[in-house]
Tab-separated table of C-alpha atoms in Angstrom:
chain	number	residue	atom	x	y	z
N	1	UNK	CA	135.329	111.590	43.255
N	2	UNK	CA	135.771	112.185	46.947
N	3	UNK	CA	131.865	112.416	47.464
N	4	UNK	CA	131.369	109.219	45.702
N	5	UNK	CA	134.085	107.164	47.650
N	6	UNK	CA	133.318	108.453	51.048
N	7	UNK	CA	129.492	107.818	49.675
N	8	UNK	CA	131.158	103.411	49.097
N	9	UNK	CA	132.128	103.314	52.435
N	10	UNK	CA	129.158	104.334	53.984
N	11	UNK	CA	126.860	101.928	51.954
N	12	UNK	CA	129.652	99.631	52.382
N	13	UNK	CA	129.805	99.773	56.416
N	14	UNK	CA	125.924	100.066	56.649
N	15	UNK	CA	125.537	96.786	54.254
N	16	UNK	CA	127.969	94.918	56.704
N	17	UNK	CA	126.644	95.718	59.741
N	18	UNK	CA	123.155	94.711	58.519
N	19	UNK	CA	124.795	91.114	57.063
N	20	UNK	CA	126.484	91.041	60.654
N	21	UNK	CA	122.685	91.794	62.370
N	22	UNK	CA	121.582	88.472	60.031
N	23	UNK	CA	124.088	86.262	60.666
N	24	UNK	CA	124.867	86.421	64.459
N	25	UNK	CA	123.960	83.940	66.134
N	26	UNK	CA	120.459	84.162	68.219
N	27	UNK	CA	120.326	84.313	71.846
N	28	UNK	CA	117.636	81.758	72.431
N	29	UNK	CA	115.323	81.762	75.483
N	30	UNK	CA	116.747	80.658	78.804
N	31	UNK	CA	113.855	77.226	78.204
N	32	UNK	CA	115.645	76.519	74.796
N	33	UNK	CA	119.099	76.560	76.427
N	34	UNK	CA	118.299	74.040	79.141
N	35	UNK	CA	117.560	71.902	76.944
N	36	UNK	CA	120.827	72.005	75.183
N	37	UNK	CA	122.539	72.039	78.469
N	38	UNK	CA	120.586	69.254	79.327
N	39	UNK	CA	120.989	67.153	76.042
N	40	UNK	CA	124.623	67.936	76.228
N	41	UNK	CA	124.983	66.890	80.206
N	42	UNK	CA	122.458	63.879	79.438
N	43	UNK	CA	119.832	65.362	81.929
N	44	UNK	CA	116.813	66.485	81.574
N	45	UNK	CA	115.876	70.240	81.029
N	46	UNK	CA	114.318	70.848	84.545
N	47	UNK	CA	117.163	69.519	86.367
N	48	UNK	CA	119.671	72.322	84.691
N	49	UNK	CA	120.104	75.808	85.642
N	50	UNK	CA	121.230	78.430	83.237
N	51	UNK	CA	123.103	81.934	84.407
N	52	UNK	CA	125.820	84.264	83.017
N	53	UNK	CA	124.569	83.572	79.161
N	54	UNK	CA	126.689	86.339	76.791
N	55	UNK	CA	127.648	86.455	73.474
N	56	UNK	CA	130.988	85.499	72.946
N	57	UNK	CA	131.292	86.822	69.545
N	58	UNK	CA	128.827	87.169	66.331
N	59	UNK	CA	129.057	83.386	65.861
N	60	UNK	CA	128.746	82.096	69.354
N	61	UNK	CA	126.584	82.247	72.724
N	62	UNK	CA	128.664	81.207	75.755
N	63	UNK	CA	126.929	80.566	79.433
N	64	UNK	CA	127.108	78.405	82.849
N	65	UNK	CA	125.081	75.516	83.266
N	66	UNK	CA	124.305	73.935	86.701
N	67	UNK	CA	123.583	70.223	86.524
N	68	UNK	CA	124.482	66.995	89.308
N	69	UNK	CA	125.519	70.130	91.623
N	70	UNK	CA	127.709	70.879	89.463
N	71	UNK	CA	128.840	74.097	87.477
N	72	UNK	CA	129.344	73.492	83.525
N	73	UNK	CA	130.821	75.931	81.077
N	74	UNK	CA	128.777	75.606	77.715
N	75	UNK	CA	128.588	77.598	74.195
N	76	UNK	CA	126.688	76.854	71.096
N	77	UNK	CA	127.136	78.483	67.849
N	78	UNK	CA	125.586	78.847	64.908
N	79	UNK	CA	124.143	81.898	62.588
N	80	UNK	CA	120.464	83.796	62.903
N	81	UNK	CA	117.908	80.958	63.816
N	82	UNK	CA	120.401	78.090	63.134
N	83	UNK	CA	122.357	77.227	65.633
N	84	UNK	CA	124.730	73.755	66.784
N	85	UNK	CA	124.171	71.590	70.060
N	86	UNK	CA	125.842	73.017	73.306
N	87	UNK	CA	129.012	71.646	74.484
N	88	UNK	CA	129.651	71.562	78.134
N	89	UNK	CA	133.093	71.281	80.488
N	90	UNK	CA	133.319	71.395	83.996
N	91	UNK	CA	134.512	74.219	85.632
N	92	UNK	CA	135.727	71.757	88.634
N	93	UNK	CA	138.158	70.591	87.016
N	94	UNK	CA	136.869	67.061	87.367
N	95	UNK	CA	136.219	64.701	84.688
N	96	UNK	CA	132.511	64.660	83.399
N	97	UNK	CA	130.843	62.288	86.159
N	98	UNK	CA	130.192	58.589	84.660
N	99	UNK	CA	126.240	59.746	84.410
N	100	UNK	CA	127.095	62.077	82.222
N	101	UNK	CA	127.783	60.726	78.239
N	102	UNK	CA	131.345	62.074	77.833
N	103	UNK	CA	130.616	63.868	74.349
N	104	UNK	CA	132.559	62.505	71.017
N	105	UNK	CA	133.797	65.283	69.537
N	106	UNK	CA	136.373	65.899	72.598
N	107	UNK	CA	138.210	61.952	71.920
């Protein structure tokens, strides 16, 4: 009885950790993340620099964005190949500049 349960958690722990492998989200290439940074900070992709990316957690990728001499904090999320836009903030503490679209899902 003790083999068998000890045997459960085993297959149990190696089946999650393969699910969690599946479902993280993807750490794109530094070219793909521009241009999320970019879309997000309504620039184009050669005008943003990207440093510092990290996984946050399984479901999201956080890094800096430099745009308008300007730092940005930005994240997307998402699971395996699927992942969201990026949303950006400024680390400034200033308000997105006026060239910038302010992004909806903040209001």
């Amino acid at each position: 009885m003790r083999n068998g349960l000890i045997s459960l958690i085993f297959i149990f722990a190696a089946a999650s950790s393969f699910a969690n492998d599946l479902l993280g989200v993807k750490i794109f290439a530094v070219d793909i993340i521009k241009e999320k940074a970019g879309f997000a900070l309504g620039v184009s992709a050669n005008e943003v620099g990207i440093s510092n990316v990290r996984r946050a957690d399984n479901l999201t990728v956080k890094f800096n964005a430099q745009a308008k001499n300007r730092t940005f904090q930005c994240y997307y999320t998402g699971a395996g190949e699927v992942s969201s836009d990026a949303l950006c903030s400024p680390l400034d503490g200033q308000p997105m500049p006026t060239s910038i679209p302010i992004n909806p899902l903040y209001h």
